[in-house]
Amino acid sequence: MRFFGLALGVPLLLIGGTWIPPLVGVAVVYGLGLLVLLVLDRRAAGPVRQFRVARQHDEKLSLGVQNRIHIEITSLARRRLAVQVRDEPPWQLVGAEEALVRATLEPRSTVALSYLLRPLKRGDYRFGDLNLRWSSPLGFTMRQAAIPAQVMVKVYPNIHDIRKYDLLARRDQLAEMGLRSVRLRGEGTAFESLRDYTPDDPYRSINWKATARRGKPISMDYEPERSQRVMIAVDVGRMMRSPIRVDDPSGESWNMAKVDFVVNSVLLFSYVATLKGDQVGVLVFADRVQHYLAPRAGRAQFHQLLELMYALESQPVEADYQRPSTCCARRTKNAP
């Protein structure tokens, strides 16, 4: 620090005083002067109430992806200030050790800074306080204060990809997520269009009225029906506890359980299916059926599925694949 650099002059003057006695008095005056400056400089640094510091983030953090945590600092002081804020994020999240931001604030100004966290497990986590440090006018000292900011936060399956899907869908840029619309011509029973007959078409697809009208064979194209029932079976047996190593293009790598990759995939798939009007249900099983969510349409169903996926845990037992098929067959038979 600047103060200690100046304070080195005191012992140097005292050493010089062994040959030049008047330097001892100079050292005493110099040292007392530095102490007075230190006290005045520390008082001039101002109280913590000249700052407004807040943490902002999504209400629900997303599993397996980087979540941006924003730190907003407002200075009410009339001078320029160098500040740093060390957050206390949950230590279990990747990036928690880098939760330190620095800035220089102009008089009566606000600055927004951020850092990234990557959760690798779903559940409840706790953020601690915000630790603020700011410099004195002469730079002799740094004052510090803890600003209460404790809050519980939930880590959900990857909601980030759902927001990304919505954004790209509005821009017609879903290819950026690797998603492409594919028309399954000839599949389903919902009529789509007429076209010229080809040798590979089944005879039942020929529209005889259109053929007679146009004087050449005409086939009908069909598309999959809307509002279908989609049932997703999720294995949470022992094997789903195994970790999978992920290597990010940025050079970062981490391990995440198989079940968490499945949960993220189920969430995005069910969201898209719900958006398209399908009825989505989920069956969770290991050695027995643990949860059954009957197929329904609508956003309320998706939110129920989200809460179910949030609380899902793998079990230390072998999965019995006969259970879900038997359960689905029985419930489908009894369904209205």
PDB file of C-alpha atoms in Angstrom, residues 28-229:
ATOM      1  CA  VAL A  28       9.556  11.580  14.844  1.00  0.00           C
ATOM      2  CA  VAL A  29       7.829  14.545  13.209  1.00  0.00           C
ATOM      3  CA  TYR A  30       7.600  12.691   9.896  1.00  0.00           C
ATOM      4  CA  GLY A  31       6.112   9.600  11.563  1.00  0.00           C
ATOM      5  CA  LEU A  32       3.555  11.613  13.539  1.00  0.00           C
ATOM      6  CA  GLY A  33       2.609  13.479  10.385  1.00  0.00           C
ATOM      7  CA  LEU A  34       2.037  10.201   8.552  1.00  0.00           C
ATOM      8  CA  LEU A  35      -0.159   8.903  11.394  1.00  0.00           C
ATOM      9  CA  VAL A  36      -2.251  12.075  11.321  1.00  0.00           C
ATOM     10  CA  LEU A  37      -2.615  11.768   7.532  1.00  0.00           C
ATOM     11  CA  LEU A  38      -3.589   8.099   7.928  1.00  0.00           C
ATOM     12  CA  VAL A  39      -6.348   8.916  10.437  1.00  0.00           C
ATOM     13  CA  LEU A  40      -7.674  11.825   8.372  1.00  0.00           C
ATOM     14  CA  ASP A  41      -7.512   9.800   5.155  1.00  0.00           C
ATOM     15  CA  ARG A  42      -9.396   6.900   6.714  1.00  0.00           C
ATOM     16  CA  ARG A  43     -12.124   9.222   7.986  1.00  0.00           C
ATOM     17  CA  ALA A  44     -12.338  10.869   4.557  1.00  0.00           C
ATOM     18  CA  ALA A  45     -12.993   7.463   2.963  1.00  0.00           C
ATOM     19  CA  GLY A  46     -16.586   7.871   4.093  1.00  0.00           C
ATOM     20  CA  PRO A  47     -19.119   5.442   5.562  1.00  0.00           C
ATOM     21  CA  VAL A  48     -20.648   2.426   3.866  1.00  0.00           C
ATOM     22  CA  ARG A  49     -23.984   4.236   3.568  1.00  0.00           C
ATOM     23  CA  GLN A  50     -22.580   6.204   0.622  1.00  0.00           C
ATOM     24  CA  PHE A  51     -22.977   3.003  -1.428  1.00  0.00           C
ATOM     25  CA  ARG A  52     -25.905   1.005  -2.707  1.00  0.00           C
ATOM     26  CA  VAL A  53     -24.907  -2.553  -3.631  1.00  0.00           C
ATOM     27  CA  ALA A  54     -27.288  -5.218  -4.926  1.00  0.00           C
ATOM     28  CA  ARG A  55     -27.065  -8.695  -6.434  1.00  0.00           C
ATOM     29  CA  GLN A  56     -29.372  -9.597  -9.324  1.00  0.00           C
ATOM     30  CA  HIS A  57     -29.929 -12.969 -10.992  1.00  0.00           C
ATOM     31  CA  ASP A  58     -32.665 -15.172 -12.388  1.00  0.00           C
ATOM     32  CA  GLU A  59     -35.163 -16.431  -9.839  1.00  0.00           C
ATOM     33  CA  LYS A  60     -34.284 -19.980 -10.918  1.00  0.00           C
ATOM     34  CA  LEU A  61     -30.741 -20.877 -11.964  1.00  0.00           C
ATOM     35  CA  SER A  62     -30.250 -23.379 -14.795  1.00  0.00           C
ATOM     36  CA  LEU A  63     -28.441 -26.684 -14.404  1.00  0.00           C
ATOM     37  CA  GLY A  64     -25.259 -27.363 -16.372  1.00  0.00           C
ATOM     38  CA  VAL A  65     -24.940 -23.959 -18.055  1.00  0.00           C
ATOM     39  CA  GLN A  66     -23.369 -20.654 -17.108  1.00  0.00           C
ATOM     40  CA  ASN A  67     -25.682 -18.332 -15.196  1.00  0.00           C
ATOM     41  CA  ARG A  68     -24.771 -14.658 -15.086  1.00  0.00           C
ATOM     42  CA  ILE A  69     -24.831 -13.014 -11.645  1.00  0.00           C
ATOM     43  CA  HIS A  70     -25.036  -9.215 -11.765  1.00  0.00           C
ATOM     44  CA  ILE A  71     -23.600  -6.903  -9.098  1.00  0.00           C
ATOM     45  CA  GLU A  72     -24.886  -3.312  -9.256  1.00  0.00           C
ATOM     46  CA  ILE A  73     -22.919  -0.674  -7.318  1.00  0.00           C
ATOM     47  CA  THR A  74     -24.136   2.907  -6.860  1.00  0.00           C
ATOM     48  CA  SER A  75     -21.916   5.603  -5.349  1.00  0.00           C
ATOM     49  CA  LEU A  76     -23.463   8.651  -3.670  1.00  0.00           C
ATOM     50  CA  ALA A  77     -20.034  10.160  -2.962  1.00  0.00           C
ATOM     51  CA  ARG A  78     -18.780  13.373  -4.532  1.00  0.00           C
ATOM     52  CA  ARG A  79     -15.413  11.950  -5.467  1.00  0.00           C
ATOM     53  CA  ARG A  80     -14.031   9.159  -7.609  1.00  0.00           C
ATOM     54  CA  LEU A  81     -13.800   5.820  -5.802  1.00  0.00           C
ATOM     55  CA  ALA A  82     -12.039   2.528  -6.495  1.00  0.00           C
ATOM     56  CA  VAL A  83     -14.178  -0.332  -5.182  1.00  0.00           C
ATOM     57  CA  GLN A  84     -14.243  -4.095  -5.184  1.00  0.00           C
ATOM     58  CA  VAL A  85     -17.015  -6.482  -4.210  1.00  0.00           C
ATOM     59  CA  ARG A  86     -16.486 -10.100  -3.225  1.00  0.00           C
ATOM     60  CA  ASP A  87     -19.697 -12.083  -3.346  1.00  0.00           C
ATOM     61  CA  GLU A  88     -20.385 -15.219  -1.302  1.00  0.00           C
ATOM     62  CA  PRO A  89     -22.054 -17.573  -3.801  1.00  0.00           C
ATOM     63  CA  PRO A  90     -22.717 -21.244  -2.975  1.00  0.00           C
ATOM     64  CA  TRP A  91     -19.303 -22.923  -2.870  1.00  0.00           C
ATOM     65  CA  GLN A  92     -20.664 -25.990  -4.704  1.00  0.00           C
ATOM     66  CA  LEU A  93     -21.157 -24.023  -7.948  1.00  0.00           C
ATOM     67  CA  VAL A  94     -18.377 -23.850 -10.536  1.00  0.00           C
ATOM     68  CA  GLY A  95     -16.994 -20.299 -10.644  1.00  0.00           C
ATOM     69  CA  ALA A  96     -17.693 -19.473  -6.979  1.00  0.00           C
ATOM     70  CA  GLU A  97     -14.003 -18.833  -6.323  1.00  0.00           C
ATOM     71  CA  GLU A  98     -14.001 -16.088  -8.985  1.00  0.00           C
ATOM     72  CA  ALA A  99     -16.873 -14.067  -7.506  1.00  0.00           C
ATOM     73  CA  LEU A 100     -14.805 -10.884  -7.206  1.00  0.00           C
ATOM     74  CA  VAL A 101     -15.535  -7.744  -9.241  1.00  0.00           C
ATOM     75  CA  ARG A 102     -13.672  -4.429  -9.343  1.00  0.00           C
ATOM     76  CA  ALA A 103     -14.591  -0.994 -10.677  1.00  0.00           C
ATOM     77  CA  THR A 104     -13.777   2.692 -10.486  1.00  0.00           C
ATOM     78  CA  LEU A 105     -16.897   4.763  -9.827  1.00  0.00           C
ATOM     79  CA  GLU A 106     -17.252   8.336 -10.921  1.00  0.00           C
ATOM     80  CA  PRO A 107     -18.978  10.746  -8.490  1.00  0.00           C
ATOM     81  CA  ARG A 108     -22.667   9.896  -8.020  1.00  0.00           C
ATOM     82  CA  SER A 109     -22.685   7.105 -10.595  1.00  0.00           C
ATOM     83  CA  THR A 110     -23.775   3.487 -10.991  1.00  0.00           C
ATOM     84  CA  VAL A 111     -21.864   0.600 -12.503  1.00  0.00           C
ATOM     85  CA  ALA A 112     -23.096  -2.917 -13.306  1.00  0.00           C
ATOM     86  CA  LEU A 113     -20.622  -5.807 -13.150  1.00  0.00           C
ATOM     87  CA  SER A 114     -21.097  -9.555 -13.408  1.00  0.00           C
ATOM     88  CA  TYR A 115     -19.548 -12.990 -13.012  1.00  0.00           C
ATOM     89  CA  LEU A 116     -20.596 -16.510 -14.075  1.00  0.00           C
ATOM     90  CA  LEU A 117     -21.678 -19.581 -12.101  1.00  0.00           C
ATOM     91  CA  ARG A 118     -22.305 -23.097 -13.402  1.00  0.00           C
ATOM     92  CA  PRO A 119     -24.430 -25.392 -11.179  1.00  0.00           C
ATOM     93  CA  LEU A 120     -23.764 -29.120 -11.631  1.00  0.00           C
ATOM     94  CA  LYS A 121     -26.532 -30.413  -9.370  1.00  0.00           C
ATOM     95  CA  ARG A 122     -30.163 -29.459  -8.866  1.00  0.00           C
ATOM     96  CA  GLY A 123     -31.383 -28.301  -5.464  1.00  0.00           C
ATOM     97  CA  ASP A 124     -31.481 -25.378  -3.025  1.00  0.00           C
ATOM     98  CA  TYR A 125     -28.409 -23.204  -2.499  1.00  0.00           C
ATOM     99  CA  ARG A 126     -27.627 -20.161  -0.373  1.00  0.00           C
ATOM    100  CA  PHE A 127     -25.907 -16.919  -1.341  1.00  0.00           C
ATOM    101  CA  GLY A 128     -24.155 -15.072   1.485  1.00  0.00           C
ATOM    102  CA  ASP A 129     -23.335 -11.393   1.997  1.00  0.00           C
ATOM    103  CA  LEU A 130     -21.684  -8.923  -0.361  1.00  0.00           C
ATOM    104  CA  ASN A 131     -18.286  -7.795   0.947  1.00  0.00           C
ATOM    105  CA  LEU A 132     -17.498  -4.265  -0.214  1.00  0.00           C
ATOM    106  CA  ARG A 133     -14.064  -2.611  -0.092  1.00  0.00           C
ATOM    107  CA  TRP A 134     -13.302   0.959  -1.140  1.00  0.00           C
ATOM    108  CA  SER A 135     -10.200   3.130  -1.118  1.00  0.00           C
ATOM    109  CA  SER A 136      -9.545   6.327   0.838  1.00  0.00           C
ATOM    110  CA  PRO A 137      -8.809   9.602  -1.039  1.00  0.00           C
ATOM    111  CA  LEU A 138      -5.019   9.327  -0.626  1.00  0.00           C
ATOM    112  CA  GLY A 139      -5.026   5.560  -1.075  1.00  0.00           C
ATOM    113  CA  PHE A 140      -3.511   4.971   2.373  1.00  0.00           C
ATOM    114  CA  THR A 141      -6.223   2.540   3.481  1.00  0.00           C
ATOM    115  CA  MET A 142      -9.077   0.375   2.237  1.00  0.00           C
ATOM    116  CA  ARG A 143     -12.312   0.313   4.209  1.00  0.00           C
ATOM    117  CA  GLN A 144     -14.468  -2.791   4.249  1.00  0.00           C
ATOM    118  CA  ALA A 145     -18.075  -3.606   5.097  1.00  0.00           C
ATOM    119  CA  ALA A 146     -20.345  -6.630   4.756  1.00  0.00           C
ATOM    120  CA  ILE A 147     -23.665  -5.799   3.122  1.00  0.00           C
ATOM    121  CA  PRO A 148     -26.464  -8.235   4.073  1.00  0.00           C
ATOM    122  CA  ALA A 149     -27.600 -10.064   0.937  1.00  0.00           C
ATOM    123  CA  GLN A 150     -28.302 -13.629   2.046  1.00  0.00           C
ATOM    124  CA  VAL A 151     -30.846 -15.398  -0.123  1.00  0.00           C
ATOM    125  CA  MET A 152     -31.822 -18.941  -1.058  1.00  0.00           C
ATOM    126  CA  VAL A 153     -31.848 -19.829  -4.746  1.00  0.00           C
ATOM    127  CA  LYS A 154     -33.099 -22.925  -6.551  1.00  0.00           C
ATOM    128  CA  VAL A 155     -31.189 -24.678  -9.330  1.00  0.00           C
ATOM    129  CA  TYR A 156     -33.683 -26.092 -11.817  1.00  0.00           C
ATOM    130  CA  PRO A 157     -33.194 -28.146 -14.973  1.00  0.00           C
ATOM    131  CA  ASN A 158     -31.890 -26.127 -17.918  1.00  0.00           C
ATOM    132  CA  ILE A 159     -34.472 -23.327 -18.243  1.00  0.00           C
ATOM    133  CA  HIS A 160     -31.855 -21.299 -20.126  1.00  0.00           C
ATOM    134  CA  ASP A 161     -32.278 -23.459 -23.252  1.00  0.00           C
ATOM    135  CA  ILE A 162     -36.047 -22.932 -23.145  1.00  0.00           C
ATOM    136  CA  ARG A 163     -35.583 -19.160 -23.188  1.00  0.00           C
ATOM    137  CA  LYS A 164     -33.058 -19.599 -25.999  1.00  0.00           C
ATOM    138  CA  TYR A 165     -35.559 -21.738 -27.951  1.00  0.00           C
ATOM    139  CA  ASP A 166     -38.274 -19.081 -27.584  1.00  0.00           C
ATOM    140  CA  LEU A 167     -35.911 -16.332 -28.722  1.00  0.00           C
ATOM    141  CA  LEU A 168     -34.628 -18.232 -31.758  1.00  0.00           C
ATOM    142  CA  ALA A 169     -38.144 -19.404 -32.656  1.00  0.00           C
ATOM    143  CA  ARG A 170     -39.321 -15.783 -32.812  1.00  0.00           C
ATOM    144  CA  ARG A 171     -36.364 -14.968 -35.057  1.00  0.00           C
ATOM    145  CA  ASP A 172     -36.812 -18.136 -37.137  1.00  0.00           C
ATOM    146  CA  GLN A 173     -33.240 -19.156 -36.238  1.00  0.00           C
ATOM    147  CA  LEU A 174     -33.775 -22.542 -34.573  1.00  0.00           C
ATOM    148  CA  ALA A 175     -31.005 -24.037 -36.726  1.00  0.00           C
ATOM    149  CA  GLU A 176     -28.547 -22.360 -34.337  1.00  0.00           C
ATOM    150  CA  MET A 177     -29.659 -24.869 -31.691  1.00  0.00           C
ATOM    151  CA  GLY A 178     -29.352 -27.732 -34.177  1.00  0.00           C
ATOM    152  CA  LEU A 179     -33.142 -27.911 -34.597  1.00  0.00           C
ATOM    153  CA  ARG A 180     -34.744 -28.294 -38.007  1.00  0.00           C
ATOM    154  CA  SER A 181     -38.355 -28.820 -38.972  1.00  0.00           C
ATOM    155  CA  VAL A 182     -38.862 -32.077 -40.892  1.00  0.00           C
ATOM    156  CA  ARG A 183     -42.048 -32.827 -42.770  1.00  0.00           C
ATOM    157  CA  LEU A 184     -42.889 -36.519 -42.435  1.00  0.00           C
ATOM    158  CA  ARG A 185     -44.722 -36.898 -45.700  1.00  0.00           C
ATOM    159  CA  GLY A 186     -46.911 -39.958 -45.875  1.00  0.00           C
ATOM    160  CA  GLU A 187     -46.931 -40.358 -42.095  1.00  0.00           C
ATOM    161  CA  GLY A 188     -49.957 -39.783 -39.911  1.00  0.00           C
ATOM    162  CA  THR A 189     -53.607 -39.498 -40.898  1.00  0.00           C
ATOM    163  CA  ALA A 190     -54.142 -35.730 -41.116  1.00  0.00           C
ATOM    164  CA  PHE A 191     -54.506 -34.625 -44.757  1.00  0.00           C
ATOM    165  CA  GLU A 192     -51.933 -32.030 -45.837  1.00  0.00           C
ATOM    166  CA  SER A 193     -51.832 -31.642 -49.657  1.00  0.00           C
ATOM    167  CA  LEU A 194     -52.129 -33.209 -53.116  1.00  0.00           C
ATOM    168  CA  ARG A 195     -49.185 -33.996 -55.398  1.00  0.00           C
ATOM    169  CA  ASP A 196     -48.267 -36.043 -58.451  1.00  0.00           C
ATOM    170  CA  TYR A 197     -48.150 -39.792 -57.920  1.00  0.00           C
ATOM    171  CA  THR A 198     -44.727 -41.488 -57.700  1.00  0.00           C
ATOM    172  CA  PRO A 199     -44.009 -45.234 -58.103  1.00  0.00           C
ATOM    173  CA  ASP A 200     -43.141 -45.582 -54.394  1.00  0.00           C
ATOM    174  CA  ASP A 201     -46.544 -44.313 -53.213  1.00  0.00           C
ATOM    175  CA  PRO A 202     -48.978 -46.911 -51.813  1.00  0.00           C
ATOM    176  CA  TYR A 203     -52.188 -47.280 -53.815  1.00  0.00           C
ATOM    177  CA  ARG A 204     -54.296 -46.244 -50.841  1.00  0.00           C
ATOM    178  CA  SER A 205     -52.753 -42.758 -51.029  1.00  0.00           C
ATOM    179  CA  ILE A 206     -54.193 -42.134 -54.529  1.00  0.00           C
ATOM    180  CA  ASN A 207     -56.995 -39.575 -54.626  1.00  0.00           C
ATOM    181  CA  TRP A 208     -59.243 -40.974 -57.369  1.00  0.00           C
ATOM    182  CA  LYS A 209     -61.412 -37.890 -57.701  1.00  0.00           C
ATOM    183  CA  ALA A 210     -58.384 -35.638 -58.222  1.00  0.00           C
ATOM    184  CA  THR A 211     -56.915 -38.234 -60.593  1.00  0.00           C
ATOM    185  CA  ALA A 212     -60.079 -38.189 -62.723  1.00  0.00           C
ATOM    186  CA  ARG A 213     -60.170 -34.402 -62.698  1.00  0.00           C
ATOM    187  CA  ARG A 214     -56.538 -33.909 -63.748  1.00  0.00           C
ATOM    188  CA  GLY A 215     -56.205 -36.901 -66.019  1.00  0.00           C
ATOM    189  CA  LYS A 216     -53.138 -38.287 -64.224  1.00  0.00           C
ATOM    190  CA  PRO A 217     -52.504 -40.134 -60.949  1.00  0.00           C
ATOM    191  CA  ILE A 218     -52.603 -37.824 -57.918  1.00  0.00           C
ATOM    192  CA  SER A 219     -51.463 -38.823 -54.419  1.00  0.00           C
ATOM    193  CA  MET A 220     -52.433 -37.386 -51.058  1.00  0.00           C
ATOM    194  CA  ASP A 221     -49.836 -36.323 -48.481  1.00  0.00           C
ATOM    195  CA  TYR A 222     -50.548 -36.740 -44.791  1.00  0.00           C
ATOM    196  CA  GLU A 223     -48.918 -35.190 -41.742  1.00  0.00           C
ATOM    197  CA  PRO A 224     -48.753 -36.366 -38.132  1.00  0.00           C
ATOM    198  CA  GLU A 225     -51.809 -35.570 -36.067  1.00  0.00           C
ATOM    199  CA  ARG A 226     -51.779 -32.657 -33.648  1.00  0.00           C
ATOM    200  CA  SER A 227     -52.694 -32.951 -29.960  1.00  0.00           C
ATOM    201  CA  GLN A 228     -51.079 -36.357 -29.664  1.00  0.00           C
ATOM    202  CA  ARG A 229     -50.423 -38.035 -26.340  1.00  0.00           C
TER     203      ARG A 229
END
